[in-house]
PDB file of C-alpha atoms and ligand atoms in Angstrom:
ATOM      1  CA  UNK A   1      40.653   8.468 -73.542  1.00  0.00           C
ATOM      2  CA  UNK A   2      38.096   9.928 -71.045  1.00  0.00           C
ATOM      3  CA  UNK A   3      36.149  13.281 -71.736  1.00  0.00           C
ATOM      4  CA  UNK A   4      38.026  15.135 -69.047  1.00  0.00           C
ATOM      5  CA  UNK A   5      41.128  14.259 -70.973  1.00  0.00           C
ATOM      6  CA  UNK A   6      39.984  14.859 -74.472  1.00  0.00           C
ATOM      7  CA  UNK A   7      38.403  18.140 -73.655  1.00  0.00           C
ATOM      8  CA  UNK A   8      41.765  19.168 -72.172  1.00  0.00           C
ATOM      9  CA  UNK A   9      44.051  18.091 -74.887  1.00  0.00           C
ATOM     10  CA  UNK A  10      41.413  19.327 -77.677  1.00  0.00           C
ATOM     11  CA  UNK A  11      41.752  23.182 -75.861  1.00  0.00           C
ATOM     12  CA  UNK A  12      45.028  22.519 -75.962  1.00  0.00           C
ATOM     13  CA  UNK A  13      45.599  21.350 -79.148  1.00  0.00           C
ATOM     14  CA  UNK A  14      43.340  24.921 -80.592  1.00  0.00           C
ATOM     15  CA  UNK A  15      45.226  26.983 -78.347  1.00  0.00           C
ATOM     16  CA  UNK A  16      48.442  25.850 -80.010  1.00  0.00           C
ATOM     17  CA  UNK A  17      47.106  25.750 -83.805  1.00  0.00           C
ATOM     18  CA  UNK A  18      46.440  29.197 -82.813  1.00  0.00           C
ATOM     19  CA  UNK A  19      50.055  29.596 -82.165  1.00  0.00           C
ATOM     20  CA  UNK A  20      51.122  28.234 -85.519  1.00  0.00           C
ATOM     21  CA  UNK A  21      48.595  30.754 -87.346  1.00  0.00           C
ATOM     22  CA  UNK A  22      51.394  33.332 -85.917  1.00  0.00           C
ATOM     23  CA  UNK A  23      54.400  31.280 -87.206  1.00  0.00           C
ATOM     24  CA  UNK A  24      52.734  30.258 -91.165  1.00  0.00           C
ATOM     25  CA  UNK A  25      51.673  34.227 -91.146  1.00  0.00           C
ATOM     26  CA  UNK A  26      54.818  36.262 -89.285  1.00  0.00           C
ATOM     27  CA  UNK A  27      57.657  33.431 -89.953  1.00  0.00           C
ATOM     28  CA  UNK A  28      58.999  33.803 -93.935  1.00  0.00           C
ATOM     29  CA  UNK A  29      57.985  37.559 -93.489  1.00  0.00           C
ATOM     30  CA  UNK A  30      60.582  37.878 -90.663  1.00  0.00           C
ATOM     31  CA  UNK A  31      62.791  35.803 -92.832  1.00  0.00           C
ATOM     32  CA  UNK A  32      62.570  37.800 -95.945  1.00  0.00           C
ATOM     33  CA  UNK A  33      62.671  40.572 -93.720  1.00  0.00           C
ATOM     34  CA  UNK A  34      59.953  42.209 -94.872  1.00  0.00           C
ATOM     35  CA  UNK A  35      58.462  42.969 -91.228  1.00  0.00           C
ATOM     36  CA  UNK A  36      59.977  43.783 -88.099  1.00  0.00           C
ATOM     37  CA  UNK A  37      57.313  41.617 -86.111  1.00  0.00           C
ATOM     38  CA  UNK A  38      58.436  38.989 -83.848  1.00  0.00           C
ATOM     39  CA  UNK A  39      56.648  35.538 -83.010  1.00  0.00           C
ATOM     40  CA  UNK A  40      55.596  36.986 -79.947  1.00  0.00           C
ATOM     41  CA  UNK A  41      55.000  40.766 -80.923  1.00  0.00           C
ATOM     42  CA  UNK A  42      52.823  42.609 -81.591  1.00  0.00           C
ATOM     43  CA  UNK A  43      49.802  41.241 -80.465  1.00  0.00           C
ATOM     44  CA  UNK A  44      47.339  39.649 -82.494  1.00  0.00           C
ATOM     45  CA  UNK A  45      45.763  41.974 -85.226  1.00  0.00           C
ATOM     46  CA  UNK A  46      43.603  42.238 -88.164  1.00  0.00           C
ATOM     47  CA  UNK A  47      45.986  42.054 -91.069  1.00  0.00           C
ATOM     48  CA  UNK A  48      43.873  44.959 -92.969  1.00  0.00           C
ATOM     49  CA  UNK A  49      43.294  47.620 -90.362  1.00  0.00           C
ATOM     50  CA  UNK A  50      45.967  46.765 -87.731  1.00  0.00           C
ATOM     51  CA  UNK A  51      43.284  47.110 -84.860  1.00  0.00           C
ATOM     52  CA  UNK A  52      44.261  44.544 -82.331  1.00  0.00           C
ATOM     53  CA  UNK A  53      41.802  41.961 -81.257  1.00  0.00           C
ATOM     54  CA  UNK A  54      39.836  41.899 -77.826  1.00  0.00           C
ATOM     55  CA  UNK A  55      40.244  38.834 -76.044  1.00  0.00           C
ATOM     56  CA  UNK A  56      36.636  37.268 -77.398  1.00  0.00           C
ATOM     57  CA  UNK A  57      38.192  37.969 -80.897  1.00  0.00           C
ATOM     58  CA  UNK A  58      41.079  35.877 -79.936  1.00  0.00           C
ATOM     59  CA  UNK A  59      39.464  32.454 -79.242  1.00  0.00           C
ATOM     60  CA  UNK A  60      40.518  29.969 -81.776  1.00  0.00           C
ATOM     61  CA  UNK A  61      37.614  29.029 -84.204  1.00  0.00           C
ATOM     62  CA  UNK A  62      35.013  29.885 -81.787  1.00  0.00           C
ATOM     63  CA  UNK A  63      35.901  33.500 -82.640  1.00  0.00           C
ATOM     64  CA  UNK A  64      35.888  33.352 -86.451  1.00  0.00           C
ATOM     65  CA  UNK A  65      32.287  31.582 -86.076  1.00  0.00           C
ATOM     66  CA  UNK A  66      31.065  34.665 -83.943  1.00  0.00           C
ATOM     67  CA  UNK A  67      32.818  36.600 -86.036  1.00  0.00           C
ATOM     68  CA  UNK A  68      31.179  35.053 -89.012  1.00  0.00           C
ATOM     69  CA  UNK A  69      34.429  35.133 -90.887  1.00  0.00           C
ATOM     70  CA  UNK A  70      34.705  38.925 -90.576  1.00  0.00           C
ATOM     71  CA  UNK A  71      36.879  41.546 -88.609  1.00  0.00           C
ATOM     72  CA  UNK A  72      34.565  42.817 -85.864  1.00  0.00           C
ATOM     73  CA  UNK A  73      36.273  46.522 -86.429  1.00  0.00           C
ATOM     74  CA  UNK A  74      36.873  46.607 -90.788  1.00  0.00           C
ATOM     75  CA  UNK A  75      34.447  43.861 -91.723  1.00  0.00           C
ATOM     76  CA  UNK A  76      37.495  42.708 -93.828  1.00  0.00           C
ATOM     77  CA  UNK A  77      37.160  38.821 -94.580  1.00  0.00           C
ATOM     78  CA  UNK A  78      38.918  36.905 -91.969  1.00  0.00           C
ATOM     79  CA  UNK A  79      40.958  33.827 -93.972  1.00  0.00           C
ATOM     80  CA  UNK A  80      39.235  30.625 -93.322  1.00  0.00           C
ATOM     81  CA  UNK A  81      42.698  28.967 -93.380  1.00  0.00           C
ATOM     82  CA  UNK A  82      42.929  30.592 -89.508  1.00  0.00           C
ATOM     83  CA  UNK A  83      39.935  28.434 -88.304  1.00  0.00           C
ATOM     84  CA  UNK A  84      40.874  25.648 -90.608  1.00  0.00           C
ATOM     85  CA  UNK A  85      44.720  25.217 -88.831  1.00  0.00           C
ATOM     86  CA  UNK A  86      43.365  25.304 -85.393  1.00  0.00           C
ATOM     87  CA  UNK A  87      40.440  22.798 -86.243  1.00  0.00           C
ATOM     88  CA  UNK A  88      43.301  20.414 -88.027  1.00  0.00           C
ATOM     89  CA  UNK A  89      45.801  20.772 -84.894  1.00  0.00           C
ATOM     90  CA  UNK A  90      42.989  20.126 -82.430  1.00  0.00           C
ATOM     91  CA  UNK A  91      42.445  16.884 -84.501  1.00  0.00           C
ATOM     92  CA  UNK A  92      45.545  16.101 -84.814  1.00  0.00           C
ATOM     93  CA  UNK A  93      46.398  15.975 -80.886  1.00  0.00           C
ATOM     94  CA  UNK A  94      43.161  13.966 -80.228  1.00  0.00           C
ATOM     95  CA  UNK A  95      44.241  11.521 -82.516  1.00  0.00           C
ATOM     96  CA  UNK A  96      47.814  11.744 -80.728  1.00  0.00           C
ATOM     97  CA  UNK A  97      45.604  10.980 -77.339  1.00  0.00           C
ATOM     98  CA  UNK A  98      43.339   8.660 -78.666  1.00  0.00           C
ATOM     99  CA  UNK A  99      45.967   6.361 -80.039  1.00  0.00           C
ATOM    100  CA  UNK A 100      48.937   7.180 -77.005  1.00  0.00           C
ATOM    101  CA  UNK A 101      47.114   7.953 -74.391  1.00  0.00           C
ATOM    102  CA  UNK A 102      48.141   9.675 -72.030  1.00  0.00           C
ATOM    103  CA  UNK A 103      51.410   9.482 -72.480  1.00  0.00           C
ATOM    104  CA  UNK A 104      54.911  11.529 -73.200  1.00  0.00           C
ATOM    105  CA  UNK A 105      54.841   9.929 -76.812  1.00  0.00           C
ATOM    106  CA  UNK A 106      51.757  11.210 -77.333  1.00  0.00           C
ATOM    107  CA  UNK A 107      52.895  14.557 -76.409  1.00  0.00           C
ATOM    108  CA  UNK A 108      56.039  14.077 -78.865  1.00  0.00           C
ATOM    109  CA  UNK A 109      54.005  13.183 -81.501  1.00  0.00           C
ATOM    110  CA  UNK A 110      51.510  15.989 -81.013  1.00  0.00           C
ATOM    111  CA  UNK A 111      54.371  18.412 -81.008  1.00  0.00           C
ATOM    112  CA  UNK A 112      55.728  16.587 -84.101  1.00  0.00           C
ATOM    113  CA  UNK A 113      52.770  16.739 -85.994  1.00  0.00           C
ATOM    114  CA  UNK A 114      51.819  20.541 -85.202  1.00  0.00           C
ATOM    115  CA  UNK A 115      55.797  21.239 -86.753  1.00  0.00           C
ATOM    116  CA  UNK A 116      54.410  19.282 -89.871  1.00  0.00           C
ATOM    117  CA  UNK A 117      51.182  20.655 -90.108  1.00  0.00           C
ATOM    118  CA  UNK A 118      52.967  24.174 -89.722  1.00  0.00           C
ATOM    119  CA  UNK A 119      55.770  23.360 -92.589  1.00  0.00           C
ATOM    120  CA  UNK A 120      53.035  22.100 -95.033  1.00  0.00           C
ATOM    121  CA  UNK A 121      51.083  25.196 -95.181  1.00  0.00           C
ATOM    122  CA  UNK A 122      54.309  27.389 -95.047  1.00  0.00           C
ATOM    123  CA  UNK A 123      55.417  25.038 -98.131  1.00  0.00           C
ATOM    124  CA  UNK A 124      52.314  25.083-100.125  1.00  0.00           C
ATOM    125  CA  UNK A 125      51.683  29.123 -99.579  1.00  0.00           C
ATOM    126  CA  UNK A 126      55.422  29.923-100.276  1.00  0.00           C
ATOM    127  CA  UNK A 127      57.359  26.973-101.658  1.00  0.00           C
ATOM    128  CA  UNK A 128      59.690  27.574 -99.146  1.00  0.00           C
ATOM    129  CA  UNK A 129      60.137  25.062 -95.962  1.00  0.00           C
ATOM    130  CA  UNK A 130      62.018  27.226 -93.435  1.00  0.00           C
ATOM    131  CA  UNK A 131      65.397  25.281 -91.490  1.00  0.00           C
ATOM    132  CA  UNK A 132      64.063  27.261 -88.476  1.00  0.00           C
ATOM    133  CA  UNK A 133      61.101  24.474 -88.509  1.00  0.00           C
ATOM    134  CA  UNK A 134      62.297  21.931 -90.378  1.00  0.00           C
ATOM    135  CA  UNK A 135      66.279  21.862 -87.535  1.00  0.00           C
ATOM    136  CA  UNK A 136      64.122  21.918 -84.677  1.00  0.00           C
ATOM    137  CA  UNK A 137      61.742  18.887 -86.014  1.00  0.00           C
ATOM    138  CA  UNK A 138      65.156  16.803 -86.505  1.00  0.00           C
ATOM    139  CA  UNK A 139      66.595  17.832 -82.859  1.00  0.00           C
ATOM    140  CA  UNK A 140      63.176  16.991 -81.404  1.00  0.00           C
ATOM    141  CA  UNK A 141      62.760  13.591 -83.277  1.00  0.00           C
ATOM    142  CA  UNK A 142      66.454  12.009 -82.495  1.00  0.00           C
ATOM    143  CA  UNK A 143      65.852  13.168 -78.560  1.00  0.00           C
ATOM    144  CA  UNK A 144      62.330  11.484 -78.817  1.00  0.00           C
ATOM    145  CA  UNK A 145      64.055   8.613 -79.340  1.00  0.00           C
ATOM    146  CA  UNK A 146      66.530   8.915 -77.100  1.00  0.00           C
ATOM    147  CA  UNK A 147      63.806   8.696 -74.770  1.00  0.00           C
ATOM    148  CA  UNK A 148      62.241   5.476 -76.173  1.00  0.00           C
ATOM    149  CA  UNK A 149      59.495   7.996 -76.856  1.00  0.00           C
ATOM    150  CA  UNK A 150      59.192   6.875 -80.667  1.00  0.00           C
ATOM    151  CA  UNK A 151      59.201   3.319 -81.766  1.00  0.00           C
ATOM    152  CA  UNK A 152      62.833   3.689 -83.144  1.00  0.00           C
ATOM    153  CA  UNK A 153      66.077   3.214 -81.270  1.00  0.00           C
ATOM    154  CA  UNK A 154      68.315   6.492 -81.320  1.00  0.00           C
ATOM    155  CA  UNK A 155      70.469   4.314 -83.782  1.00  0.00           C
ATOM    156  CA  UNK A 156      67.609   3.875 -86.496  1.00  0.00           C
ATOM    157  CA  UNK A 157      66.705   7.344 -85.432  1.00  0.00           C
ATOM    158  CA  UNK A 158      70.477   8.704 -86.817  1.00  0.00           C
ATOM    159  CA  UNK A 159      70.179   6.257 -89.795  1.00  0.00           C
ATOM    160  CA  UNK A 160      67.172   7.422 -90.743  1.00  0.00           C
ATOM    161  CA  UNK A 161      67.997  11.473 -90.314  1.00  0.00           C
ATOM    162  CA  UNK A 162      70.742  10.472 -92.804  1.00  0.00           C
ATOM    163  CA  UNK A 163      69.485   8.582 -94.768  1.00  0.00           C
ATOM    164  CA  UNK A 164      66.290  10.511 -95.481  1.00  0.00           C
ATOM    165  CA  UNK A 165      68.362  14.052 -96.388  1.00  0.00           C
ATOM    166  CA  UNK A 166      71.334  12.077 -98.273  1.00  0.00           C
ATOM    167  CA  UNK A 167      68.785  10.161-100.658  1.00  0.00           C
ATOM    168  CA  UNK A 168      67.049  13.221-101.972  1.00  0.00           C
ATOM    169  CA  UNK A 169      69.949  15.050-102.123  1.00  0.00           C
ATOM    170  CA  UNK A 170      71.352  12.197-104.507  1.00  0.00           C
ATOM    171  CA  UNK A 171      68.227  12.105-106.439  1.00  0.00           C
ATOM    172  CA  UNK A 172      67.980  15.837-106.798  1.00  0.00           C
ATOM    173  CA  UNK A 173      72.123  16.142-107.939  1.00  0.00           C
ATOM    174  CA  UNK A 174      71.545  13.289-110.594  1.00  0.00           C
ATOM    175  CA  UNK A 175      67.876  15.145-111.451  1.00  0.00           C
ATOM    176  CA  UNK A 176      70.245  18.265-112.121  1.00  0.00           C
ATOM    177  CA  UNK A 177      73.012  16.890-113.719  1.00  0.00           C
ATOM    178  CA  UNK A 178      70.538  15.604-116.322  1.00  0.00           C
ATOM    179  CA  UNK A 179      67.975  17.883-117.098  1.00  0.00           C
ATOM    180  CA  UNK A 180      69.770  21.514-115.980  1.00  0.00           C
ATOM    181  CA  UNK A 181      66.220  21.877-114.167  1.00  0.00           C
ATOM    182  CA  UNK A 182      66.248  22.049-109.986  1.00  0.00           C
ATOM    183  CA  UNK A 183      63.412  19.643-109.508  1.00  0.00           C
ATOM    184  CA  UNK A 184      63.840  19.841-105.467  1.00  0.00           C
ATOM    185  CA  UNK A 185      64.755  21.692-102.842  1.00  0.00           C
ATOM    186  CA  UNK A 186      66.812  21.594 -99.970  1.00  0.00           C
ATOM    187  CA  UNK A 187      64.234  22.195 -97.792  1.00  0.00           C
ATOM    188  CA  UNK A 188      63.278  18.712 -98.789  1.00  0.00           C
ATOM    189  CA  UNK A 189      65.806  17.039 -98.109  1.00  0.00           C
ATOM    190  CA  UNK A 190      66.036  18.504 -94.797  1.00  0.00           C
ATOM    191  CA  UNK A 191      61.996  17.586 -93.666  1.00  0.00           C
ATOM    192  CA  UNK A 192      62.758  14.150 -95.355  1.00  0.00           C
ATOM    193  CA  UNK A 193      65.928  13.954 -92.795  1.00  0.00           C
ATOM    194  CA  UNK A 194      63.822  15.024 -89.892  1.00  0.00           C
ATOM    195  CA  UNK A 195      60.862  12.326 -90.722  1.00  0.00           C
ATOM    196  CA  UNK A 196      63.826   9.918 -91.152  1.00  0.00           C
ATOM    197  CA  UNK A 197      64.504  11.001 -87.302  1.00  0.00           C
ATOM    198  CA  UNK A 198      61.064  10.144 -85.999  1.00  0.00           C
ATOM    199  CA  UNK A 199      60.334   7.349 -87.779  1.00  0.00           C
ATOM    200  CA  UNK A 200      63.314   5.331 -88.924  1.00  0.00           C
ATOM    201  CA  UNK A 201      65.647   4.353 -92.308  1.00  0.00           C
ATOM    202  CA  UNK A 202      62.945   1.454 -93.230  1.00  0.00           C
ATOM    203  CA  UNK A 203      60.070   4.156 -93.350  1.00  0.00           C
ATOM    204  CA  UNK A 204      61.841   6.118 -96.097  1.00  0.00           C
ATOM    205  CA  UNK A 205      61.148   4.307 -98.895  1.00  0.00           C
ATOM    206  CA  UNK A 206      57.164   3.971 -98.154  1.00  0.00           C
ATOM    207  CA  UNK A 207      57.443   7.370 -97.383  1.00  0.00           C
ATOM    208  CA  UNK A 208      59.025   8.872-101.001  1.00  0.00           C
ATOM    209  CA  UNK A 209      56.448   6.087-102.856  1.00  0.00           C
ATOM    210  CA  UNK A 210      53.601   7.507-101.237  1.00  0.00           C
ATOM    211  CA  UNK A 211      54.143  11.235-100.886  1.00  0.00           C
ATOM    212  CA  UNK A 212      55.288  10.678-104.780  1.00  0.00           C
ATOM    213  CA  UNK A 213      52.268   9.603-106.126  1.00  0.00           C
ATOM    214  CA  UNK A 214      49.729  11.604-103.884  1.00  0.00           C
ATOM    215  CA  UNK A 215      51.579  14.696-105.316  1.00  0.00           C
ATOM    216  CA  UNK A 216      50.960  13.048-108.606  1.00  0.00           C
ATOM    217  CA  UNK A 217      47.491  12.646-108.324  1.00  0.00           C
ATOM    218  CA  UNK A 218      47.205  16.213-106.648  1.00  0.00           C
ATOM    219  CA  UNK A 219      48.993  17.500-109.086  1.00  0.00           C
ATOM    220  CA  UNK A 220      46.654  15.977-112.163  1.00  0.00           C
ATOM    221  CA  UNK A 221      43.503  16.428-110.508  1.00  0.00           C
ATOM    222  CA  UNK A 222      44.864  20.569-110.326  1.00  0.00           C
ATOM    223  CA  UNK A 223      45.052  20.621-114.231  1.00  0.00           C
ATOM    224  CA  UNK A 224      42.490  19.012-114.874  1.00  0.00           C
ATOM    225  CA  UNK A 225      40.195  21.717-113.273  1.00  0.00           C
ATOM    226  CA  UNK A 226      42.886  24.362-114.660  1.00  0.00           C
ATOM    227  CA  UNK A 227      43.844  25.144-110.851  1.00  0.00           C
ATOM    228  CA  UNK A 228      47.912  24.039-111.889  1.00  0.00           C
ATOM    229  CA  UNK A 229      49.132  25.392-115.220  1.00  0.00           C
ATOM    230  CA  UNK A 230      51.062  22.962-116.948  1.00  0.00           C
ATOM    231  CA  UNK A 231      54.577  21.994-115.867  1.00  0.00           C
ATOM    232  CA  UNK A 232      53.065  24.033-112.701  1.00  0.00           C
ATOM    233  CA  UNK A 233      55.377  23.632-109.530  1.00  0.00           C
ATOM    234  CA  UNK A 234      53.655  21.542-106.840  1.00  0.00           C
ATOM    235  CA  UNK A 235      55.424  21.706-103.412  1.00  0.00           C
ATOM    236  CA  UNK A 236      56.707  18.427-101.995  1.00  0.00           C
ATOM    237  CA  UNK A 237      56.782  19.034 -98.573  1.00  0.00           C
ATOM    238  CA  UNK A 238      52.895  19.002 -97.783  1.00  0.00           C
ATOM    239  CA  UNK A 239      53.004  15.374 -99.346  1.00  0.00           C
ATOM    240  CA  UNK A 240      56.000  14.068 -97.503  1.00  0.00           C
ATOM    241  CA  UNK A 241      54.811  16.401 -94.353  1.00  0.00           C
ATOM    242  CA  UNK A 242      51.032  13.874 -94.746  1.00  0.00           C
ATOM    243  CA  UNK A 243      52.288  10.616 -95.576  1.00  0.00           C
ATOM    244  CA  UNK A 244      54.545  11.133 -92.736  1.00  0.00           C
ATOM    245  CA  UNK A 245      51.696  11.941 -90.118  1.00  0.00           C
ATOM    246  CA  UNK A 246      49.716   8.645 -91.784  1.00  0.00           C
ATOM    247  CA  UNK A 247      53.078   6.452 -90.941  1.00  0.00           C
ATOM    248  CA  UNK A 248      53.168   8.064 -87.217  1.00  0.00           C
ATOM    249  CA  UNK A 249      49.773   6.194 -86.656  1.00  0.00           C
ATOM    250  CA  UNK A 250      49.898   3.395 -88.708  1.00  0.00           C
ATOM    251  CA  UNK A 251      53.341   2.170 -87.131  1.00  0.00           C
ATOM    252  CA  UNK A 252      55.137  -0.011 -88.425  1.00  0.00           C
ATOM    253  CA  UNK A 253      57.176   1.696 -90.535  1.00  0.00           C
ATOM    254  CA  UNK A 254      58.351  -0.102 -92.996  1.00  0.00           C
ATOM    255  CA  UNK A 255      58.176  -1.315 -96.333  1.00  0.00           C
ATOM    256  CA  UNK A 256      56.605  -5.244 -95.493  1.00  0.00           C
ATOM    257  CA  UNK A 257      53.392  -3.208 -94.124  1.00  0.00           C
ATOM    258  CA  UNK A 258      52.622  -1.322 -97.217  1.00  0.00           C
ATOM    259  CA  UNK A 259      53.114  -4.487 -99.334  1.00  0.00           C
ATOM    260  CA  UNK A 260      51.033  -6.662 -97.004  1.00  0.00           C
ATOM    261  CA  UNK A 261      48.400  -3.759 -97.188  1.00  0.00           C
ATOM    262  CA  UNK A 262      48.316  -3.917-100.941  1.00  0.00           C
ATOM    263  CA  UNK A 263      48.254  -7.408-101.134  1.00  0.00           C
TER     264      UNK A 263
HETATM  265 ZN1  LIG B 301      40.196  44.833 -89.585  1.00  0.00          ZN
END
């Protein structure tokens, strides 16, 4: 990784978090219907008084700094989550660089990880993980492979898409059966498919342990500072969505690792 390079793929990496401020704001409105705004239209506006932004307004977290967290036109407060998703994305594809390259997998990865980052704030805002993210991160994870871009053959890659919807699913129906409560949902089972797709069957079960007891620990730390009422609903998918990303760099993939690592 030279400077040229990272100061390429950083801009990049802004100017797309950028992009996935539209989709977490404009996507489950379009989907509930509740707007008749497109991904692409209108252009980008305060929230509060509609103005559209000049261009200067526009730059990803150089603007909100400027800005000082304000609209230039209403003085409404600007969200810090805005800044805060283009900072993380930016990271994110450095870390795809640093660790790639410059290489097509890094690029896969960097796209994979910018549908994750996207789905986890979606999730943990609405409790809802949208099959318009969640399809297109399978489809783009099994032809990743098909490429040799991921470090799973296309077979593992199918296994694991399987696999990872079809065991949640079965834990969630038993869950059911049992208690009458929905403890999942399907949007799960479909993100755990689509990680199953990138990263193979023998990452699954890593994957569920970990993203298990992080929520856990989220989840307690939350009520103890009275943030989570209790038996509060904490979303799953910003758990599985992270421990995913961790297994992306720490390879691998599988089960021996994580015991080796504890050991
Ligand atoms: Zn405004």
């Amino acid at each position: 990784m030279n400077i040229p390079e990272a100061l390429l793929v950083g801009v990049f990496g802004l100017v797309i978090g950028s992009f996935l401020n539209v989709v977490i704001y404009r996507l489950p409105r379009m989907l509930e219907g509740e707007t008749q705004e497109t991904l692409s239209l209108p252009a980008s506006h305060c929230p509060v008084c509609k103005t559209p932004l000049k261009v200067w307004q526009n730059i990803p977290v150089v603007s909100y700094l400027l800005l000082q967290g304000r609209c230039g036109f209403c003085q409404a407060t600007i969200d810090w989550q805005y800044p805060c998703v283009e900072f993380t994305n930016m990271c994110l594809w450095l870390l795809c660089l640093w660790h790639w390259g410059m290489h097509p997998t890094a690029l896969a990865w960097a796209i994979g990880l910018s549908f994750l980052l996207t789905l986890s704030v979606i999730d943990w805002q609405t409790t809802y993980l949208p099959d318009a993210l969640t399809q297109p991160l399978l489809w783009i994870g099994l032809l990743a492979s098909s490429w040799g871009l991921t470090e799973v053959s296309l077979q593992h890659a199918v296994w694991g898409a399987a696999a990872g919807y079809g065991s949640l699913w079965l834990v969630a129906t038993v869950f059911q059966r049992i208690t009458g409560k929905e403890g999942m949902g399907a949007g799960d089972f479909k993100l755990l498919g689509a990680l199953g797709a990138w990263l193979g069957p023998f990452a699954l079960i890593p994957l569920v342990l970990t993203s298990s007891v992080g929520g856990a620990l989220v989840g307690i730390w939350l009520q103890s500072s009275h943030r989570l009422e209790r038996g509060g609903y904490l979303p799953f998918g910003p758990f599985l969505a992270s421990a995913g990303a961790v297994q992306a760099f720490v390879g691998g993939g599988d089960v021996f690792f994580y015991i080796n690592w504890l050991l």
